Amino acid sequence: MSTFSIRLKEARRESGLSQERLGILAGIDESSASARINQYERGKHAPDFQMVERIAQVLNVPEAYFYAKDDDMAQLLKNYHRKRENTRKKILEFTLELESKI
Amino acid sequence: MSTFSIRLKEARRESGLSQERLGILAGIDESSASARINQYERGKHAPDFQMVERIAQVLNVPEAYFYAKDDDMAQLLKNYHRKRENTRKKILEFTLELESKI
DNA sequence: TAAATTGCTAAGTAATCTTTAGTATTTTAT
DNA sequence: ATAAAATACTAAAGATTACTTAGCAATTTA
């Protein structure tokens, strides 16, 4: 299982969409939507970034979320994405107040 | 220019490495390291995730950083990555205290 | 328990990435 | 100023990977 596969499955399940429906909403032809999303989710193939952008939009997560190896980072990205601009700035500023690694 | 290209160039420049040197440190054969990193940086081709992992390690950024379309999100990811586990947790918790979008 | 939905897969075709073999550009040293 | 060195860049062929097709398998629902 790849990082991308794990995150895709996580986010799709949260959305309640089937693999095929997600693919169709992301603009894939209905004849191959099911196969392609399944291949992504099983780690058989990896989509190009344009497709990642479309999937991200449908699932309401930022593109970077799919590449977060760490669960906490994935959660952070999802949280950040779902805030208003004003609130996002506060989060970024908060990280600057904290001491860096060693 | 793709998101990946922009982030790669940003992070490589900060590191002070040449395209070729970065490629070699990321494990690419020296005969093609220059061409490949250049192709990535010009948006001509996109590497697979295994290569992204190696590049991320060399440049001391998280993999997700390369896919952050928003500059502030990219900065957040870099900051988060460079904190200790304990501090990272504080950042994640901080996002939970804030009100969500609308 | 039949029907419908959802998940999954092999294999051929299509598309993309990697390597090679350089040229072009920029930087450094004299 | 300019030669040398380093760095950036590119086309094209070869190598690899993704997409489509044509289903079958498993699960869910009525």
XYZ file of C-alpha atoms in Angstrom, chain A residues 2-4 49 53 62-70 72-73 75-77 79-85 87-92 94-102, chain B residues 2-4 49 53 62-70 72-73 75-77 79-85 87-92 94-102:
82
model
C 1.313 3.403 -0.982
C 0.825 6.615 0.952
C -1.437 7.846 -1.818
C -1.305 15.688 -10.578
C -6.401 18.016 -8.152
C -5.890 19.652 -0.149
C -3.753 17.910 -2.783
C -0.844 17.626 -0.354
C -3.001 15.505 1.955
C -2.584 12.512 -0.361
C 1.184 12.592 0.085
C 1.355 12.952 3.870
C 3.092 9.855 5.210
C 2.390 10.837 8.796
C -0.958 13.655 12.134
C 0.329 15.640 9.185
C -4.988 15.493 9.790
C -3.269 18.862 10.065
C -3.618 19.398 6.322
C -7.946 20.825 9.293
C -5.974 23.685 7.773
C -7.757 23.292 4.445
C -11.151 23.624 6.088
C -10.456 26.926 7.830
C -11.037 30.461 6.583
C -8.055 32.395 5.247
C -7.757 31.323 10.597
C -5.180 29.667 8.351
C -2.874 32.622 8.892
C -3.188 32.158 12.650
C -2.116 28.527 12.316
C 0.918 29.433 10.232
C 1.541 29.741 15.590
C 4.202 27.473 14.054
C 6.615 30.396 13.924
C 6.309 31.050 17.647
C 7.473 27.550 18.525
C 11.077 26.437 18.879
C 12.549 24.455 15.981
C 14.000 20.943 16.153
C 16.988 20.939 18.568
C 3.611 22.670 -12.122
C 3.210 22.854 -8.369
C 5.842 20.176 -8.020
C 6.678 8.791 -5.187
C 10.699 10.466 -0.910
C 8.119 16.518 3.950
C 6.926 14.792 0.785
C 3.598 16.629 0.954
C 5.431 19.954 0.652
C 5.976 19.329 -3.071
C 2.239 19.155 -3.676
C 1.153 22.222 -1.701
C -0.404 24.648 -4.179
C -0.701 27.385 -1.578
C 1.373 29.367 3.132
C 0.533 25.677 3.226
C 5.548 26.989 4.597
C 3.354 25.366 7.239
C 4.474 21.920 6.105
C 7.768 24.395 9.659
C 5.824 21.416 10.997
C 8.359 18.985 9.584
C 11.197 20.719 11.378
C 9.684 20.517 14.855
C 10.070 17.816 17.473
C 7.219 15.314 17.879
C 5.843 20.428 19.262
C 4.114 18.917 16.251
C 1.362 17.648 18.516
C 0.855 21.169 19.858
C 0.402 22.489 16.311
C -2.179 19.827 15.480
C -4.050 24.226 18.004
C -5.954 23.633 14.743
C -8.657 21.788 16.662
C -9.303 24.733 18.968
C -10.126 27.024 16.063
C -13.532 27.398 14.436
C -14.016 25.649 11.113
C -14.969 27.281 7.837
C -18.395 28.997 8.194
